Amino acid sequence: MSDSTRNRPPDLDAEDGRTASPSSGKKKAQQSPDIRPKYRSSAPGHFLKRVTLTKPTFCHSCSDFIWGLVGFLCEVCNFMCHEKCLKTLRWACSCMTPSLVRVPVAHCFGPSGQKKRFCSVCRKLTEGNGALRCEVCELHVHADCAVFSCADCRCSHLDETLEQDTFHHHWREGNLPSAARCDVCRRSCGSSDVLSGMRCEWCGVTSHASCYLGVPPECTLGRLRCMTLHPDRVRLHSRNFSKMHCYRIAESCSQELDNSDDGDQTAAASKESPETGKQLKVFDGDDAVKRGCFRLVSIMRASKNEEVVEAALRAFYLPDDPQDFELKEVSCTHCLHSDDILNRNGATDNRGGSLKDGGDAWLLRAKPRDPEVLKVYTARPRSGVTIVSVSKESTAASVLSEVLRLLHRQEEDASRFSLMEVYMSSKQVQRQMLTPQEKIQDKLQEIRKVSLRQMNQTRFYLVEDRKSAVEVSLLIGGLTPQLNREQYVQLIQEQLTIKSHLVTLSHVYPSQGAVALQVSCFSEAERIYMLAKDTGMNNKTFTSLVIAEIEHVAPREDVCPLLVFVNPKSGGMKGRELLYGFRKLLSPHQVFDISNGGPLAGLHTFREVPKFRVLVCGGDGTTGWVLGVLEAIRHKLVCREPPIGIVPLGTGNDLARVLRWGAGYGGEDPHHILVSLDEADEVLMDRWTILLDAKDVSEDGKENSFLEPPKIVQMNNYFGLGIDADVSLDFHQAREDEPDKFTSRFHNKGVYVKVGLQKISATRSLHKELRLQVDGHDVQLPHIEGLIFLNIPSWGSGADLWGSEVDVRHGKPRIDDGMLEVVGVTGVVHMGQVQSGLRSGIRIAQGNYIRLTVNKPIPVQVDGEPWIQPPGHIIISAAGPKVRMLRKSKQKQKKSSGSSKDRHSESPSSREGGH
């Protein structure tokens, strides 16, 4: 649950000579406060004391070096600053984070990357496997600090309950690039040494913690506003779904986070020493006692009981007054084996004695209060806080009446409003409507008994009762393709036993074997969602995704949202890092993991958007997959021809090379990629349909019988027969046998070369095994071993197979000329010479209608996907309209992209700097 020896900076000693006591395992040992006065600042929550510096230290406020031996350290969050910065502190302590939340939004925790980051709770470096990061925002925490973070992630959509009146900046402290500059004073505000500086996670504006209040409060989304999906345009009813479900993120760290606050029951407290005196196990409520989850607090021999209570509050990041709390002893047997605890009903502990003379296990309790002070938050029409006093007789109805009176809205009917309890846990926001008769003081005491930490993260909201219709959209995939609507209704009814009066089939995608369901009940939607993940047909499990609804708005010339598809399996771990980077720069509702539901999920979400662009992060196969699904469902989209850009993550990346996106992804900053995409030029590209009609063909050309049903595939780059397809087939089989080894382009190309060398001695008279017709004319084939049809001037990882020589018989090839180039190769040696630029292929023909007759089974490949094709006919023809692609502009980025007030700071992929 707690830090392992992270309670104090290792380079600090208190002025009285005390150092932090070490703790074992995951326990955090915190010293009791000394008798010296605490230094208050204008920033709430900090408990600062004067310390002597023994090593070079940087200020967390201004990020400058602290000259001299004196600094000021917060006993709660380890904040360190100059004496001169005390007067200008603005950012609150970690214990006050719940009070700064505007709209509670849970985090989506996943394993942290390898880059240098600082914990947002304890401000220490996150190192090793115990670090977590939010997949949507810039929150980085230790696994044992995650329970002390709250639901302060950025809000990416509107729900049915809590909304904000103005779109404000969403500030996050620290982890800025070292080159970041303050937007207010223009001085450097980034640091690679400490958690320093502020950054808006939407527009990317950066500033000092002492300057950020000088930034205009309304956020304009910055440089990427033209391609960002504004949260006001996205609606999602998600009461029973976690943010992991809403953003389609794999819950890889959910179990780790669930157990991160569990104490090690077998670990014994550290032995007494002359300096530390003793360590106490402190629990913050009944729930912690049941689970054996505690914090270690070190006490000195001369410590008073009040000082130990204060140290216990700081260990749990609680900003409350120590006079309102007390510690009650808990026996070991009760602590570990019983659901009951001593003094559970609040009876006076008559055993007496001081804390240092008692046992090792203690329970931190809040003293009874009468009356109590309750903060009630309002969301509409304007957000704010109203403070009311509640007594033992106060009910939810009486509190509502008092709040309306203080808001000068007493003429409104109080029965139209409700009091809602909101628990802002870092992993999930839990909401509960209170009944009008419920006693508020009893409710507060009940929460405090369960967990004081939970009480610190709990709010009460005044909400208006709106009878809004529940509409949860689910996309169910993995069904049998090519069925009609009635058959899909029957199939869903049989497999998922849906309630027809609550579920409507809104969209059907027969070519993809998927349907969209509209569910009018939260519990029914959750049941269908979970059941579909455990159901399957034909050895294929169903996919189930929660889909957000994008409101239809009139298209604006300067707004064109970007739909991003990322294949995390491409490019080793680079695909996953890009997925993380784009989620933070854009809205997570426009970034899709293509391995979870395929391209259909994103295209279905954007079906009503009048104008948008697509970015595909993957290899040529991933790009072809997206183009194929787009072609199949374009008639269901308002924007039927969105232009498509590419981030090359594959091995060959031939299409990306032609469109100037590069030979491969080399770790470029995701923000720079988005800016380049915004400035890219639109071009047209041909696509081709290949009909493979397998028939038994005799030597005289007569057709005898069908060998297998006809197959239709789409081609974007090239189609090959013979030796090049044979090499691709062996490479593909090697990758299928050991997929874990094929994680880098360098290794993939090495295997490809090895497979090719094994084919040097192979001979094949391909010209004797097939007959070629181009535009209705028979073409005589030379002595070749491979025949390739090119749509783009790049083949086999960038080789120019057609060549650059001027030929009066043929025109210069282009990707939009409506023609295919037919080229032959004589063997593996010839292919190697083409790859090295020593030779080009044998030019055979150009045309827009190709017909092949194959006499024997032959290896073929389409855009890198190989298989063995039986004898028969192969017909290649144009596939409908040309597709719109995005080609990277040769011009430099516009000067406006570097505007100080409109820029977006660097994304996580480039923040390594010189660390």
XYZ file of C-alpha atoms in Angstrom, residues 415-822:
408
model
C -38.612 17.341 -4.840
C -37.056 17.874 -8.286
C -33.583 17.588 -6.777
C -31.596 14.810 -5.148
C -28.450 14.532 -3.058
C -25.887 12.305 -4.729
C -22.901 10.718 -3.002
C -19.834 10.459 -5.283
C -16.804 8.386 -4.300
C -13.892 9.633 -6.425
C -11.670 6.572 -6.389
C -8.747 6.719 -8.791
C -9.948 3.587 -10.582
C -13.715 4.105 -10.735
C -16.156 6.844 -9.789
C -19.069 5.421 -7.790
C -22.347 7.348 -7.582
C -25.268 6.737 -5.244
C -28.501 8.714 -4.837
C -29.503 9.273 -1.199
C -33.094 8.795 -0.152
C -34.851 11.929 1.199
C -35.183 10.356 4.681
C -31.539 9.298 4.996
C -29.722 10.815 7.991
C -26.702 12.720 6.702
C -24.659 12.641 9.914
C -25.078 8.882 10.194
C -23.979 8.587 6.573
C -20.808 10.587 7.219
C -19.922 8.577 10.307
C -20.496 5.331 8.414
C -18.082 6.367 5.632
C -15.439 7.423 8.164
C -15.683 4.089 9.957
C -15.164 2.224 6.702
C -12.193 4.357 5.581
C -10.970 7.848 6.346
C -9.229 7.880 2.980
C -12.559 7.120 1.315
C -14.146 10.008 3.214
C -11.476 12.359 1.898
C -12.372 11.275 -1.663
C -16.149 11.495 -1.222
C -18.336 14.395 -2.316
C -22.020 15.221 -2.200
C -23.666 16.810 -5.229
C -26.955 18.632 -5.711
C -28.385 17.154 -8.919
C -31.600 17.830 -10.711
C -33.762 14.801 -11.432
C -33.885 14.537 -15.205
C -35.827 11.795 -16.847
C -33.332 11.251 -19.640
C -33.587 8.102 -21.680
C -30.809 5.576 -21.133
C -29.045 4.724 -24.379
C -26.022 2.446 -24.157
C -24.478 1.521 -27.516
C -22.709 -1.820 -27.848
C -20.925 -3.204 -30.904
C -20.950 -7.019 -31.028
C -18.526 -8.615 -33.482
C -17.332 -12.094 -34.360
C -20.753 -13.209 -35.646
C -21.413 -15.281 -38.722
C -21.008 -12.977 -41.747
C -23.402 -12.377 -44.625
C -26.675 -12.902 -42.738
C -29.770 -10.732 -43.056
C -31.214 -8.570 -40.284
C -33.780 -11.145 -39.124
C -31.136 -13.855 -38.908
C -28.886 -11.621 -36.810
C -31.772 -10.825 -34.449
C -32.405 -14.540 -34.013
C -28.690 -15.254 -33.556
C -28.290 -12.576 -30.867
C -31.420 -13.796 -29.133
C -30.157 -17.380 -29.045
C -26.595 -16.629 -27.969
C -27.105 -13.694 -25.579
C -30.788 -14.145 -24.564
C -31.462 -10.429 -24.934
C -34.631 -8.785 -23.657
C -36.328 -7.558 -26.797
C -38.178 -4.713 -25.037
C -34.855 -3.255 -23.824
C -32.569 -3.973 -26.792
C -32.796 -2.667 -30.345
C -30.674 -3.703 -33.307
C -29.629 -0.287 -34.633
C -27.024 -1.183 -37.288
C -26.097 -4.363 -39.126
C -22.758 -4.971 -40.867
C -23.142 -8.311 -42.694
C -19.750 -8.178 -44.428
C -18.018 -7.790 -41.045
C -20.236 -10.167 -39.055
C -21.132 -7.427 -36.565
C -24.209 -5.659 -35.203
C -24.748 -2.522 -33.118
C -27.173 -2.759 -30.194
C -29.002 0.094 -28.503
C -29.763 -0.863 -24.881
C -32.148 1.165 -22.694
C -31.146 -0.364 -19.345
C -27.737 -0.150 -17.643
C -27.919 -3.582 -15.993
C -29.002 -5.250 -19.249
C -26.191 -3.510 -21.140
C -23.623 -4.687 -18.610
C -24.961 -8.251 -18.729
C -24.804 -8.368 -22.545
C -21.340 -6.817 -22.571
C -19.865 -9.374 -20.164
C -21.744 -12.362 -21.617
C -20.633 -11.583 -25.174
C -16.976 -11.715 -24.118
C -17.495 -15.310 -22.927
C -19.568 -16.437 -25.926
C -18.424 -17.573 -29.337
C -19.292 -19.447 -32.504
C -17.222 -21.583 -34.846
C -14.225 -21.498 -32.476
C -14.290 -17.678 -32.530
C -15.116 -15.574 -29.481
C -17.449 -12.603 -29.803
C -16.072 -9.103 -29.338
C -18.006 -6.573 -27.281
C -17.263 -2.834 -27.220
C -18.924 0.184 -25.624
C -19.404 2.853 -28.295
C -19.691 6.592 -27.684
C -22.192 8.697 -29.606
C -20.795 11.713 -31.468
C -23.350 14.491 -31.806
C -24.036 15.607 -35.355
C -22.941 19.188 -35.889
C -22.759 21.373 -38.965
C -19.338 20.929 -40.618
C -16.849 23.767 -40.194
C -14.097 24.375 -42.670
C -11.376 24.431 -40.003
C -12.579 21.374 -38.023
C -11.805 17.878 -39.275
C -11.566 15.291 -36.460
C -8.942 12.596 -36.788
C -9.755 8.902 -36.440
C -6.651 6.972 -35.350
C -6.099 3.230 -35.715
C -3.027 1.732 -34.037
C -1.815 -1.838 -34.368
C 0.056 -2.414 -31.069
C 1.507 -5.656 -32.418
C 3.418 -3.802 -35.132
C 6.857 -2.339 -34.608
C 7.603 -4.145 -31.334
C 6.570 -1.940 -28.399
C 6.421 1.196 -30.551
C 2.796 0.537 -31.462
C 1.771 0.522 -27.811
C 3.696 3.734 -27.104
C 2.012 5.429 -30.067
C -1.368 4.289 -28.793
C -0.568 5.857 -25.438
C 0.807 9.060 -26.996
C -2.181 9.669 -29.280
C -4.679 9.010 -26.477
C -3.080 11.822 -24.478
C -2.807 14.297 -27.349
C -6.327 13.702 -28.687
C -9.562 12.438 -27.211
C -9.381 8.724 -26.301
C -12.696 8.306 -28.137
C -10.919 8.896 -31.464
C -7.994 6.511 -30.884
C -8.654 2.807 -31.470
C -6.607 -0.306 -30.821
C -7.192 -2.146 -34.083
C -6.470 -5.509 -32.446
C -9.609 -5.031 -30.318
C -12.605 -5.121 -32.647
C -10.843 -4.162 -35.873
C -11.412 -0.964 -37.903
C -15.203 -1.295 -37.733
C -15.383 0.069 -34.171
C -13.825 3.394 -35.149
C -15.697 3.768 -38.434
C -19.001 2.973 -36.712
C -18.273 5.605 -34.039
C -17.554 8.246 -36.734
C -20.458 7.235 -38.981
C -22.326 10.546 -38.426
C -19.287 12.834 -38.603
C -19.621 14.896 -41.814
C -15.881 15.304 -42.349
C -12.934 13.461 -40.818
C -9.508 12.044 -41.583
C -7.985 8.655 -40.774
C -4.501 7.831 -39.482
C -3.364 4.200 -39.672
C -0.377 3.195 -37.527
C 0.830 -0.175 -38.757
C 2.256 -2.004 -41.721
C 0.922 -2.345 -45.252
C -1.330 -5.182 -44.113
C -2.954 -2.990 -41.453
C -3.506 -0.212 -44.010
C -5.084 -2.668 -46.432
C -7.342 -3.959 -43.637
C -8.645 -0.461 -42.930
C -9.145 0.292 -46.625
C -11.018 -2.989 -47.082
C -13.445 -2.358 -44.211
C -13.939 1.243 -45.354
C -14.824 0.019 -48.842
C -17.324 -2.490 -47.410
C -19.242 -0.051 -45.185
C -18.700 3.327 -46.882
C -22.398 3.464 -47.857
C -23.267 3.669 -44.138
C -20.987 6.670 -43.496
C -21.854 10.340 -43.937
C -18.222 10.978 -44.956
C -17.734 8.190 -47.481
C -14.203 9.016 -48.623
C -12.092 10.146 -45.666
C -8.428 10.746 -46.594
C -5.980 8.318 -44.973
C -2.485 8.906 -43.609
C 0.050 6.320 -42.444
C 2.588 5.884 -39.652
C 4.812 2.998 -40.875
C 5.190 0.297 -38.222
C 5.584 -2.746 -40.465
C 8.551 -4.407 -42.165
C 8.240 -3.278 -45.796
C 6.097 -0.136 -45.500
C 6.056 0.332 -49.275
C 2.883 2.425 -49.379
C 4.204 4.700 -46.602
C 7.435 5.194 -48.567
C 5.538 6.292 -51.672
C 3.465 8.754 -49.621
C 6.636 10.171 -47.965
C 5.834 8.951 -44.441
C 9.167 7.158 -44.272
C 10.630 3.678 -44.355
C 9.687 3.018 -40.731
C 8.807 4.677 -37.457
C 11.929 5.846 -35.658
C 10.410 7.198 -32.458
C 9.189 10.521 -33.843
C 7.203 12.715 -31.475
C 3.459 11.915 -31.887
C 2.682 15.640 -31.764
C 4.961 16.273 -34.751
C 3.236 13.428 -36.595
C -0.167 15.042 -36.055
C 1.088 18.443 -37.191
C 2.560 16.857 -40.347
C -0.738 15.086 -40.961
C -2.619 18.366 -40.624
C -0.370 19.894 -43.311
C -0.357 16.832 -45.605
C -1.604 16.934 -49.211
C -4.470 14.816 -50.482
C -3.747 12.475 -53.407
C -5.739 9.770 -55.154
C -4.707 6.113 -55.345
C -5.999 3.219 -57.423
C -7.271 0.048 -55.794
C -7.716 -3.264 -57.557
C -9.995 -6.261 -57.199
C -8.508 -9.715 -57.741
C -10.887 -12.572 -58.607
C -9.330 -15.995 -57.953
C -11.417 -18.654 -59.693
C -9.820 -22.029 -58.957
C -10.633 -24.623 -61.616
C -8.985 -27.780 -62.905
C -7.368 -26.582 -66.144
C -5.837 -29.113 -68.519
C -2.771 -28.491 -70.639
C -4.886 -27.626 -73.694
C -6.662 -24.882 -71.693
C -9.967 -26.671 -71.173
C -11.743 -26.237 -67.831
C -12.829 -29.461 -66.204
C -14.295 -28.776 -62.717
C -14.221 -26.344 -59.739
C -11.495 -26.967 -57.163
C -12.771 -24.433 -54.578
C -15.240 -21.512 -54.453
C -14.120 -18.273 -56.125
C -12.341 -15.780 -53.870
C -12.171 -12.002 -54.151
C -9.386 -9.965 -52.551
C -8.426 -6.290 -52.701
C -4.964 -5.106 -53.738
C -3.335 -1.789 -52.858
C 0.407 -2.265 -53.469
C 1.281 -5.284 -55.584
C 0.335 -8.840 -56.510
C 3.019 -11.457 -57.066
C 3.225 -15.019 -58.388
C 6.178 -17.373 -58.270
C 9.505 -16.934 -56.509
C 8.787 -13.713 -54.583
C 5.515 -15.167 -53.258
C 7.339 -18.410 -52.391
C 9.861 -16.491 -50.263
C 7.054 -14.508 -48.607
C 5.204 -17.741 -47.838
C 8.195 -19.290 -46.057
C 8.751 -16.047 -44.129
C 5.073 -15.937 -43.166
C 5.156 -19.546 -41.926
C 8.284 -18.847 -39.854
C 6.549 -15.863 -38.270
C 3.442 -17.911 -37.525
C 5.541 -20.591 -35.796
C 7.457 -18.154 -33.535
C 5.630 -14.784 -33.489
C 7.467 -13.543 -30.381
C 10.772 -13.380 -32.264
C 9.431 -11.117 -35.023
C 9.312 -7.850 -33.105
C 11.704 -5.635 -35.119
C 12.188 -4.722 -38.757
C 15.887 -5.605 -38.585
C 15.190 -9.170 -37.433
C 12.358 -9.574 -39.940
C 14.563 -8.536 -42.843
C 17.314 -10.885 -41.640
C 14.906 -13.824 -41.698
C 13.665 -12.730 -45.120
C 17.218 -12.765 -46.493
C 17.888 -16.170 -44.935
C 14.738 -17.632 -46.514
C 15.671 -16.096 -49.875
C 19.150 -17.627 -49.840
C 17.587 -21.052 -49.413
C 15.717 -20.511 -52.701
C 18.760 -19.651 -54.849
C 19.046 -23.144 -56.299
C 15.310 -23.372 -56.979
C 14.349 -23.235 -60.655
C 10.876 -22.722 -62.040
C 9.791 -22.175 -65.610
C 6.954 -19.843 -64.668
C 6.331 -18.795 -68.278
C 5.302 -22.390 -69.035
C 2.795 -22.595 -66.158
C 0.588 -19.592 -66.882
C -0.888 -17.562 -69.732
C -1.155 -13.731 -69.502
C -3.639 -11.380 -71.126
C -3.403 -7.576 -70.713
C -6.368 -5.479 -71.881
C -7.572 -8.426 -73.987
C -4.225 -9.031 -75.723
C -2.072 -12.109 -75.202
C 1.376 -11.275 -73.872
C 4.344 -13.561 -74.442
C 6.251 -14.122 -71.196
C 10.060 -14.309 -71.096
C 11.956 -16.927 -69.079
C 11.126 -15.804 -65.548
C 10.569 -17.294 -62.096
C 8.378 -14.502 -60.693
C 5.634 -12.255 -62.099
C 4.654 -9.091 -60.211
C 1.852 -6.572 -60.829
C 2.655 -3.143 -59.370
C 0.192 -0.434 -58.330
C 2.804 1.723 -56.557
C 6.474 2.402 -57.494
C 7.839 0.585 -54.431
C 8.271 -3.131 -53.896
C 10.017 -5.314 -51.322
C 10.864 -2.602 -48.751
C 11.438 0.286 -51.105
C 12.992 -1.279 -54.211
C 12.201 0.310 -57.590
C 11.238 -2.812 -59.519
C 9.972 -0.967 -62.611
C 13.070 1.220 -62.847
C 13.595 4.841 -63.780
C 14.740 4.381 -67.376
C 12.698 6.188 -70.039
C 10.769 3.760 -72.216
C 8.751 4.967 -75.215
C 6.601 1.830 -75.063
C 5.372 2.524 -71.544
C 4.318 5.587 -69.618
C 5.746 6.770 -66.311
C 3.897 4.890 -63.540
C 1.771 6.782 -61.022
C -0.442 5.614 -58.176
C -3.530 7.228 -59.740
C -3.043 6.491 -63.462
C -5.509 3.577 -63.510
C -2.784 1.240 -64.812
C -0.877 -1.747 -63.430
C 2.780 -2.337 -64.265
C 3.636 -5.987 -65.083
